Short mmCIF file of C-alpha atoms in Angstrom, two decimals:
data_model
loop_
_atom_site.label_atom_id
_atom_site.label_comp_id
_atom_site.label_asym_id
_atom_site.label_seq_id
_atom_site.Cartn_x
_atom_site.Cartn_y
_atom_site.Cartn_z
CA MET T 1 -44.74 -49.70 -89.79
CA ILE T 2 -43.33 -47.00 -87.46
CA ARG T 3 -44.68 -46.46 -83.93
CA VAL T 4 -45.15 -42.74 -83.19
CA ARG T 5 -46.31 -41.32 -79.79
CA CYS T 6 -48.86 -38.57 -80.32
CA GLY T 7 -50.81 -36.28 -78.00
CA SER T 8 -50.04 -34.04 -74.99
CA VAL T 9 -48.24 -34.85 -71.85
CA GLY T 10 -50.20 -37.24 -69.77
CA SER T 11 -52.32 -38.41 -72.68
CA LEU T 12 -49.84 -40.02 -75.11
CA THR T 13 -51.16 -42.53 -77.61
CA ASP T 14 -49.17 -44.96 -79.73
CA VAL T 15 -50.10 -44.66 -83.40
CA MET T 16 -48.74 -46.97 -86.10
CA ILE T 17 -48.07 -45.33 -89.44
CA PRO T 18 -46.63 -46.86 -92.72
CA HIS T 19 -42.96 -46.59 -93.18
CA VAL T 20 -42.22 -45.30 -96.72
CA PRO T 21 -38.46 -45.69 -97.42
CA GLU T 22 -38.61 -43.36 -100.45
CA LEU T 23 -39.37 -40.50 -98.05
CA VAL T 24 -36.18 -41.08 -96.20
CA ALA T 25 -33.00 -39.73 -97.87
CA PRO T 26 -30.85 -42.78 -98.75
CA ARG T 27 -27.37 -43.10 -97.29
CA ALA T 28 -26.06 -43.87 -100.74
CA GLU T 29 -27.72 -43.75 -104.15
CA ALA T 30 -27.18 -43.95 -107.90
CA VAL T 31 -29.07 -41.09 -109.37
CA VAL T 32 -30.18 -41.66 -113.06
CA ASP T 33 -30.91 -38.61 -115.12
CA LEU T 34 -33.44 -39.66 -117.79
CA ASP T 35 -33.26 -36.25 -119.40
CA ALA T 36 -29.63 -36.97 -120.05
CA VAL T 37 -30.59 -40.32 -121.62
CA ARG T 38 -33.08 -38.58 -123.84
CA HIS T 39 -30.44 -36.02 -124.85
CA ASN T 40 -28.00 -38.74 -125.75
CA VAL T 41 -30.52 -40.86 -127.67
CA GLY T 42 -31.53 -37.74 -129.60
CA LEU T 43 -27.91 -37.19 -130.69
CA LEU T 44 -27.32 -40.84 -131.63
CA SER T 45 -30.62 -41.38 -133.42
CA GLY T 46 -30.12 -38.04 -135.23
CA THR T 47 -26.75 -39.20 -136.44
CA ALA T 48 -28.22 -42.53 -137.57
CA ALA T 49 -31.10 -40.94 -139.31
CA ARG T 50 -28.76 -38.82 -141.47
CA SER T 51 -27.50 -42.11 -142.89
CA GLY T 52 -31.01 -43.44 -143.20
CA ALA T 53 -30.70 -45.89 -140.34
CA ALA T 54 -33.07 -46.56 -137.42
CA THR T 55 -31.83 -46.91 -133.84
CA MET T 56 -31.87 -49.81 -131.49
CA VAL T 57 -31.00 -48.77 -127.94
CA VAL T 58 -29.28 -51.36 -125.91
CA VAL T 59 -30.63 -51.86 -122.46
CA LYS T 60 -29.09 -55.18 -121.38
CA ALA T 61 -27.66 -55.63 -117.84
CA ASP T 62 -30.71 -53.60 -116.52
CA GLY T 63 -29.97 -50.69 -118.72
CA TYR T 64 -26.18 -50.83 -117.88
CA GLY T 65 -27.27 -50.39 -114.24
CA HIS T 66 -29.53 -47.40 -115.06
CA GLY T 67 -32.87 -49.28 -115.15
CA ALA T 68 -33.94 -51.03 -118.34
CA VAL T 69 -37.54 -50.11 -118.35
CA ASP T 70 -36.96 -46.46 -117.36
CA VAL T 71 -34.18 -46.10 -119.89
CA GLY T 72 -36.17 -47.92 -122.60
CA ARG T 73 -39.10 -45.59 -122.12
CA ALA T 74 -36.90 -42.58 -122.33
CA ALA T 75 -35.11 -43.86 -125.46
CA LEU T 76 -38.41 -44.68 -127.29
CA SER T 77 -39.54 -41.13 -126.72
CA SER T 78 -36.33 -39.64 -128.07
CA GLY T 79 -35.76 -41.21 -131.50
CA ALA T 80 -35.18 -44.95 -130.84
CA THR T 81 -37.58 -47.38 -132.35
CA TRP T 82 -36.00 -50.69 -131.12
CA LEU T 83 -34.56 -51.96 -127.84
CA GLY T 84 -31.95 -54.66 -127.52
CA VAL T 85 -31.06 -56.87 -124.64
CA ALA T 86 -28.94 -59.99 -124.05
CA THR T 87 -31.22 -62.46 -122.16
CA LEU T 88 -34.75 -63.72 -122.52
CA GLU T 89 -35.53 -62.56 -119.00
CA GLU T 90 -34.44 -59.07 -119.81
CA ALA T 91 -36.75 -59.03 -122.86
CA THR T 92 -39.79 -60.28 -121.07
CA ALA T 93 -39.16 -57.75 -118.27
CA LEU T 94 -39.48 -54.98 -120.82
CA ARG T 95 -42.80 -56.46 -121.92
CA ALA T 96 -43.86 -56.74 -118.35
CA GLY T 97 -42.96 -53.08 -117.88
CA GLY T 98 -45.44 -52.08 -120.67
CA ILE T 99 -43.03 -51.64 -123.56
CA THR T 100 -44.47 -52.81 -126.86
CA ALA T 101 -41.83 -51.60 -129.29
CA PRO T 102 -39.66 -54.18 -131.06
CA VAL T 103 -37.17 -55.87 -128.72
CA LEU T 104 -34.28 -58.14 -129.76
CA SER T 105 -32.74 -60.73 -127.43
CA TRP T 106 -29.46 -62.31 -128.45
CA LEU T 107 -27.76 -64.42 -125.83
CA HIS T 108 -29.32 -67.88 -125.07
CA VAL T 109 -28.54 -71.48 -124.24
CA PRO T 110 -30.50 -73.66 -126.69
CA ASP T 111 -32.36 -75.62 -123.92
CA GLU T 112 -33.73 -72.37 -122.32
CA ASP T 113 -37.55 -71.92 -122.22
CA PHE T 114 -38.16 -69.68 -125.24
CA ASP T 115 -41.92 -69.83 -124.92
CA PRO T 116 -42.49 -66.64 -122.88
CA ALA T 117 -40.38 -64.54 -125.10
CA VAL T 118 -41.85 -65.92 -128.38
CA GLY T 119 -45.27 -65.50 -126.91
CA ALA T 120 -44.45 -61.90 -126.01
CA GLY T 121 -43.40 -61.06 -129.64
CA VAL T 122 -39.68 -60.77 -128.82
CA ASP T 123 -37.28 -60.95 -131.83
CA LEU T 124 -34.63 -63.61 -131.30
CA SER T 125 -31.10 -63.85 -132.61
CA VAL T 126 -30.02 -67.34 -133.59
CA SER T 127 -26.45 -68.45 -134.23
CA SER T 128 -26.65 -72.14 -134.98
CA ARG T 129 -29.04 -74.77 -136.43
CA GLU T 130 -29.54 -76.22 -132.94
CA HIS T 131 -30.36 -72.73 -131.60
CA LEU T 132 -32.80 -72.17 -134.45
CA ALA T 133 -34.54 -75.50 -133.91
CA ALA T 134 -35.14 -74.65 -130.23
CA VAL T 135 -36.62 -71.32 -131.19
CA LEU T 136 -38.90 -72.76 -133.83
CA ALA T 137 -40.12 -75.38 -131.33
CA ALA T 138 -41.18 -72.54 -129.10
CA GLY T 139 -43.07 -71.05 -132.03
CA ARG T 140 -45.04 -74.31 -132.57
CA ARG T 141 -45.86 -74.54 -128.89
CA THR T 142 -47.16 -70.95 -128.71
CA GLY T 143 -48.74 -70.79 -132.13
CA ARG T 144 -46.52 -67.71 -132.99
CA THR T 145 -44.48 -67.01 -136.10
CA VAL T 146 -40.93 -66.38 -134.72
CA ARG T 147 -39.04 -63.29 -135.79
CA LEU T 148 -35.40 -64.11 -136.51
CA HIS T 149 -32.16 -62.19 -136.58
CA LEU T 150 -29.56 -64.46 -138.10
CA LYS T 151 -26.14 -63.63 -136.50
CA ALA T 152 -22.91 -64.13 -138.37
CA ASP T 153 -19.53 -64.34 -136.68
CA THR T 154 -17.59 -61.88 -138.82
CA GLY T 155 -14.47 -61.87 -136.72
CA LEU T 156 -15.24 -61.15 -133.07
CA GLY T 157 -15.09 -64.86 -132.29
CA ARG T 158 -18.04 -64.95 -129.88
CA ASN T 159 -21.61 -65.61 -130.82
CA GLY T 160 -22.79 -66.03 -134.42
CA ALA T 161 -22.48 -68.69 -137.06
CA PRO T 162 -19.06 -69.04 -138.58
CA PRO T 163 -18.77 -68.86 -142.42
CA ALA T 164 -18.60 -72.62 -142.70
CA GLU T 165 -21.99 -73.03 -140.95
CA TRP T 166 -23.80 -70.04 -142.41
CA ALA T 167 -25.35 -71.78 -145.38
CA GLY T 168 -26.85 -74.50 -143.21
CA LEU T 169 -28.39 -72.01 -140.88
CA VAL T 170 -29.79 -70.03 -143.67
CA ASP T 171 -31.24 -73.22 -145.31
CA ASP T 172 -33.08 -74.13 -142.13
CA ALA T 173 -34.35 -70.61 -141.65
CA ALA T 174 -35.60 -70.47 -145.26
CA THR T 175 -37.47 -73.77 -144.73
CA ALA T 176 -39.05 -72.33 -141.66
CA VAL T 177 -40.09 -69.23 -143.47
CA ALA T 178 -41.63 -71.28 -146.28
CA SER T 179 -43.79 -73.17 -143.75
CA GLY T 180 -44.96 -70.00 -142.18
CA ALA T 181 -43.14 -70.76 -138.94
CA ALA T 182 -40.61 -67.83 -139.09
CA GLU T 183 -39.72 -64.52 -140.57
CA ILE T 184 -36.16 -63.49 -141.30
CA VAL T 185 -36.06 -59.91 -139.94
CA ALA T 186 -32.34 -59.21 -140.04
CA VAL T 187 -28.83 -60.39 -140.59
CA TRP T 188 -26.34 -58.97 -138.06
CA SER T 189 -22.96 -59.05 -136.44
CA HIS T 190 -20.89 -57.28 -133.78
CA LEU T 191 -17.62 -55.29 -134.15
CA ALA T 192 -14.45 -56.31 -132.46
CA GLN T 193 -12.49 -53.04 -132.57
CA ALA T 194 -14.98 -50.25 -133.06
CA ASP T 195 -13.15 -48.04 -130.46
CA GLU T 196 -10.42 -47.69 -133.08
CA PRO T 197 -12.30 -46.07 -135.97
CA SER T 198 -9.59 -46.58 -138.48
CA HIS T 199 -8.72 -50.20 -137.58
CA PRO T 200 -8.88 -52.32 -140.74
CA MET T 201 -10.77 -55.04 -138.92
CA GLN T 202 -13.95 -52.94 -139.15
CA ASP T 203 -13.82 -53.11 -142.89
CA VAL T 204 -13.11 -56.79 -142.85
CA GLN T 205 -16.10 -57.43 -140.69
CA ALA T 206 -18.31 -55.16 -142.71
CA ALA T 207 -17.38 -57.06 -145.86
CA ALA T 208 -18.04 -60.42 -144.19
CA LEU T 209 -21.47 -59.27 -143.06
CA ASP T 210 -22.26 -58.04 -146.54
CA ALA T 211 -21.39 -61.48 -147.88
CA ALA T 212 -23.65 -63.22 -145.33
CA TRP T 213 -26.48 -60.77 -146.08
CA ARG T 214 -26.13 -61.28 -149.88
CA HIS T 215 -26.36 -65.03 -149.35
CA VAL T 216 -29.73 -64.56 -147.62
CA ARG T 217 -30.81 -62.06 -150.33
CA GLU T 218 -30.07 -64.69 -153.00
CA ARG T 219 -32.60 -66.89 -151.30
CA GLY T 220 -35.24 -64.25 -151.96
CA PHE T 221 -35.36 -62.50 -148.59
CA THR T 222 -34.76 -58.81 -147.82
CA PRO T 223 -33.67 -58.71 -144.29
CA LEU T 224 -32.27 -55.59 -142.40
CA ARG T 225 -28.61 -55.35 -141.59
CA HIS T 226 -27.08 -54.13 -138.39
CA LEU T 227 -23.52 -53.88 -137.21
CA ALA T 228 -22.74 -50.56 -135.67
CA ASN T 229 -22.32 -50.19 -131.84
CA SER T 230 -21.88 -46.86 -129.98
CA ALA T 231 -18.44 -46.19 -131.38
CA ALA T 232 -19.32 -47.02 -134.98
CA THR T 233 -22.53 -45.03 -134.68
CA MET T 234 -20.43 -42.01 -133.72
CA THR T 235 -17.49 -42.37 -136.03
CA ARG T 236 -18.40 -44.66 -139.02
CA PRO T 237 -21.55 -43.58 -140.85
CA ASP T 238 -20.66 -46.03 -143.61
CA LEU T 239 -21.37 -48.86 -141.18
CA HIS T 240 -24.83 -47.54 -140.05
CA LEU T 241 -26.55 -49.83 -142.70
CA ASP T 242 -30.24 -50.18 -141.75
CA LEU T 243 -30.06 -50.08 -137.94
CA VAL T 244 -27.50 -48.99 -135.37
CA ARG T 245 -27.20 -50.39 -131.82
CA PRO T 246 -25.75 -47.84 -129.41
CA GLY T 247 -25.18 -48.96 -125.85
CA ILE T 248 -22.75 -47.19 -123.59
CA ALA T 249 -23.10 -43.86 -125.39
CA VAL T 250 -26.84 -43.80 -124.44
CA TYR T 251 -25.71 -43.54 -120.90
CA GLY T 252 -23.49 -40.53 -121.68
CA LEU T 253 -20.23 -42.38 -121.49
CA ASP T 254 -18.09 -41.93 -124.63
CA PRO T 255 -16.79 -45.21 -126.01
CA ILE T 256 -13.73 -43.45 -127.39
CA ALA T 257 -11.44 -41.32 -125.24
CA GLN T 258 -11.13 -37.95 -126.80
CA PRO T 259 -9.37 -34.70 -125.89
CA SER T 260 -12.30 -32.44 -126.62
CA ALA T 261 -15.44 -32.24 -124.50
CA SER T 262 -18.00 -34.86 -125.41
CA PRO T 263 -21.52 -33.82 -126.41
CA LEU T 264 -22.77 -36.80 -124.46
CA ARG T 265 -24.19 -36.15 -120.97
CA PRO T 266 -23.43 -38.81 -118.25
CA ALA T 267 -26.69 -40.14 -116.84
CA MET T 268 -25.47 -41.60 -113.56
CA THR T 269 -24.23 -39.88 -110.41
CA LEU T 270 -23.14 -41.98 -107.43
CA ARG T 271 -23.54 -40.08 -104.21
CA ALA T 272 -23.81 -40.58 -100.53
CA ARG T 273 -24.43 -38.64 -97.36
CA VAL T 274 -21.79 -37.96 -94.65
CA ALA T 275 -22.48 -40.20 -91.69
CA LEU T 276 -19.94 -38.74 -89.25
CA VAL T 277 -17.46 -35.81 -89.10
CA LYS T 278 -14.60 -35.65 -86.61
CA THR T 279 -11.27 -33.85 -86.09
CA VAL T 280 -8.18 -35.99 -85.56
CA PRO T 281 -4.68 -34.84 -84.52
CA ALA T 282 -1.47 -35.24 -86.50
CA GLY T 283 -0.20 -38.78 -86.58
CA HIS T 284 -3.67 -40.38 -86.52
CA GLY T 285 -3.99 -43.50 -88.75
CA VAL T 286 -7.09 -44.15 -90.85
CA SER T 287 -8.69 -47.52 -91.89
CA TYR T 288 -7.27 -50.93 -91.85
CA GLY T 289 -3.43 -51.19 -92.00
CA HIS T 290 -3.02 -47.48 -91.29
CA GLU T 291 -1.85 -47.04 -94.83
CA TRP T 292 -2.57 -43.29 -94.40
CA THR T 293 -1.64 -41.17 -91.42
CA SER T 294 -2.49 -37.57 -90.89
CA THR T 295 0.41 -35.15 -90.98
CA ALA T 296 -1.52 -32.36 -89.32
CA PRO T 297 -4.85 -31.92 -87.47
CA THR T 298 -7.63 -32.46 -90.00
CA ARG T 299 -11.39 -33.11 -90.30
CA LEU T 300 -12.44 -36.57 -91.49
CA ALA T 301 -15.83 -37.37 -93.05
CA LEU T 302 -17.18 -40.91 -93.00
CA VAL T 303 -18.99 -41.84 -96.20
CA PRO T 304 -21.27 -45.03 -95.95
CA ALA T 305 -20.45 -46.73 -99.29
CA GLY T 306 -17.85 -49.49 -99.73
CA TYR T 307 -16.88 -52.49 -101.86
CA ALA T 308 -20.09 -54.29 -100.98
CA ASP T 309 -21.93 -51.47 -102.75
CA GLY T 310 -19.74 -51.31 -105.90
CA VAL T 311 -16.92 -49.09 -104.74
CA PRO T 312 -13.99 -51.33 -105.58
CA ARG T 313 -11.52 -52.08 -102.79
CA ARG T 314 -8.50 -51.43 -105.02
CA LEU T 315 -9.90 -47.99 -106.22
CA ASN T 316 -7.75 -46.23 -103.64
CA ASP T 317 -4.74 -48.47 -103.69
CA ALA T 318 -2.60 -45.64 -105.14
CA GLY T 319 -4.26 -43.02 -102.88
CA ARG T 320 -5.76 -41.17 -105.81
CA MET T 321 -9.50 -41.54 -105.21
CA ARG T 322 -11.27 -38.31 -104.74
CA VAL T 323 -14.83 -37.10 -104.15
CA ARG T 324 -16.73 -33.86 -104.41
CA ILE T 325 -18.28 -32.24 -101.36
CA GLY T 326 -20.07 -29.08 -102.23
CA GLU T 327 -17.64 -27.19 -104.43
CA GLU T 328 -14.57 -28.89 -102.97
CA ILE T 329 -12.66 -31.85 -104.34
CA ARG T 330 -11.21 -33.87 -101.45
CA PRO T 331 -9.12 -37.12 -101.27
CA VAL T 332 -10.37 -40.44 -99.87
CA VAL T 333 -7.78 -41.68 -97.38
CA GLY T 334 -6.99 -45.21 -96.25
CA ARG T 335 -8.42 -48.35 -97.59
CA VAL T 336 -11.82 -48.78 -99.08
CA CYS T 337 -13.82 -50.87 -96.64
CA MET T 338 -16.82 -53.10 -97.12
CA ASP T 339 -19.31 -50.45 -96.01
CA GLN T 340 -17.50 -47.11 -95.97
CA VAL T 341 -14.67 -44.84 -97.04
CA VAL T 342 -13.06 -41.90 -95.19
CA VAL T 343 -12.46 -38.46 -96.71
CA ASP T 344 -9.81 -36.04 -95.61
CA CYS T 345 -11.65 -32.69 -95.54
CA GLY T 346 -8.84 -30.61 -94.24
CA ASP T 347 -10.35 -27.41 -92.86
CA VAL T 348 -13.40 -27.50 -95.17
CA ASP T 349 -16.63 -27.02 -93.36
CA VAL T 350 -18.30 -30.41 -93.73
CA ARG T 351 -21.28 -31.53 -91.81
CA THR T 352 -23.17 -34.76 -91.09
CA GLY T 353 -25.74 -35.25 -93.80
CA ASP T 354 -23.85 -33.39 -96.45
CA THR T 355 -23.85 -34.91 -100.00
CA VAL T 356 -20.70 -36.54 -101.26
CA GLU T 357 -20.36 -37.17 -104.98
CA LEU T 358 -18.30 -40.23 -105.71
CA PHE T 359 -18.59 -39.96 -109.45
CA GLY T 360 -20.91 -38.07 -111.84
CA THR T 361 -20.87 -35.67 -114.76
CA GLY T 362 -17.47 -34.18 -113.94
CA GLU T 363 -18.98 -30.74 -113.49
CA GLY T 364 -16.75 -28.53 -111.38
CA GLY T 365 -13.88 -30.95 -111.79
CA GLY T 366 -15.69 -33.74 -109.96
CA PRO T 367 -14.80 -37.33 -110.36
CA THR T 368 -16.20 -39.36 -113.25
CA ALA T 369 -16.89 -43.01 -114.06
CA ARG T 370 -14.09 -42.85 -116.63
CA GLU T 371 -11.59 -41.72 -113.96
CA TRP T 372 -12.63 -44.70 -111.85
CA ALA T 373 -12.13 -46.99 -114.81
CA ASP T 374 -8.72 -45.50 -115.57
CA GLU T 375 -7.61 -45.96 -111.98
CA LEU T 376 -8.82 -49.57 -112.00
CA GLY T 377 -7.42 -50.44 -115.33
CA THR T 378 -10.88 -51.30 -116.73
CA ILE T 379 -13.69 -49.61 -118.73
CA HIS T 380 -16.44 -47.37 -117.48
CA TYR T 381 -19.05 -50.04 -118.59
CA GLU T 382 -17.82 -52.10 -115.64
CA VAL T 383 -18.08 -49.06 -113.24
CA VAL T 384 -21.74 -48.18 -113.91
CA THR T 385 -22.97 -51.78 -114.11
CA GLY T 386 -21.22 -52.54 -110.85
CA MET T 387 -23.50 -50.57 -108.50
CA ARG T 388 -25.11 -53.08 -106.15
CA GLY T 389 -25.82 -54.02 -102.49
CA ARG T 390 -27.31 -51.08 -100.56
CA ILE T 391 -27.04 -48.53 -103.38
CA ARG T 392 -30.57 -47.26 -104.11
CA ARG T 393 -31.28 -46.27 -107.64
CA THR T 394 -33.19 -43.00 -107.90
CA VAL T 395 -34.56 -41.79 -111.16
CA ARG T 396 -34.75 -38.11 -112.07
CA GLY T 397 -36.20 -36.43 -115.18
CA THR T 398 -39.33 -37.24 -117.18
CA GLY T 399 -37.99 -39.89 -119.44
CA THR T 400 -40.95 -39.47 -121.69
CA GLY T 401 -42.15 -37.00 -124.38
CA ALA T 402 -43.35 -36.85 -127.89
CA GLY T 403 -43.51 -40.36 -129.29
CA ALA T 404 -43.66 -42.07 -125.81
CA ASN T 405 -46.98 -43.64 -126.83
CA ASN T 406 -45.09 -46.26 -128.82
CA ASN T 407 -43.90 -48.05 -125.70
CA GLY T 408 -46.94 -48.52 -123.54
CA ALA T 409 -47.81 -47.31 -120.06
CA GLY T 410 -44.90 -48.90 -118.21
CA THR T 411 -44.25 -48.95 -114.50
CA PRO T 412 -43.47 -46.07 -112.25
CA ALA T 413 -39.94 -44.63 -112.45
CA GLY T 414 -37.63 -45.00 -109.45
CA HIS T 415 -37.64 -48.69 -108.74
CA VAL T 416 -34.68 -49.33 -106.28
CA GLY T 417 -23.88 -36.50 -139.94
CA GLY T 418 -20.96 -38.48 -140.35
CA GLY T 419 -17.46 -38.41 -138.93
CA ARG T 420 -16.62 -37.48 -135.44
CA TRP T 421 -19.26 -35.48 -133.46
#
């Protein structure tokens, strides 16, 4: 509540009114453009459809930091028919958000509580006989037939049953199907080097998955096959199979660096408001250690976002971090601090409250998540999933449209042809 004094002089009255944080412009926010998500999903699902494949949009890690329920709703209204997540909690959160479309969850510890996910009709990936037994036990407790995606390790070396254990897993799954306890929905795997479209490992893995799938077919089942991630969806139509699983591309970030402009539209912009502007003389040091010192009088802008919020401390180690203020691109100077960075504005007219774009679409030469990743020696996946702390997530765009009725009512938005395209 906020106390406000109302009335005329001599007759002031204290009135308590609700404080609504959403009505106050945030000091720093990650703005998510759901119309960009819809655009990207439309491109990806259209590409898959030309190969006869359906599309599962991956919304793990809270939609790569963009908001899983909001992104899921947008994706399902734009051509996707499935959603994919890692954990059981991520899957049940989608159900709690009103999404009723098929959801696959694939990363579990066998002693987890599978009951809520099985009860919510979530498809579950299994990679071992022990894993399968735990899932089937949840089916018995809940009285539900479990929907299985059998995962084969075709060369990535992470999750999935290795070839030596595949027959045993299939035997147990077949027994469960015969008893009415399970349905084998799909056989699947994940690519190790999809960001190199011509790498021979892709064909090795595709052949291994085909062998695993044929083994299941020989038992009388007709499961779906899925293998392609974002990169393979965009570059290898021969690997689309029955279902593709784009992730990072959904959010407008190209999984493969390319010289030409990408048709994808980045969906996240990180921005903050200037907290303070001041002029300093030549020879004035900035931030801890005075690693930067002004060489002439200049205007400095204080931006309230730091490493506690997802702006990595080492991002400006080489002094190359830049931001966009209005139409101007200006350098960050000095060390990134826990709560703030300082921008050298030169003689640019910057005022308190002005918006500073730390990364976004790249429009007007502005900084991008890929630039951050390149500077940090990492990938842009890590950048967009790293927003945290006091960064408010704000959702823009409708995120819904024709076909949105296949994913339920949901919760309000705004909680904190082949070849290269």
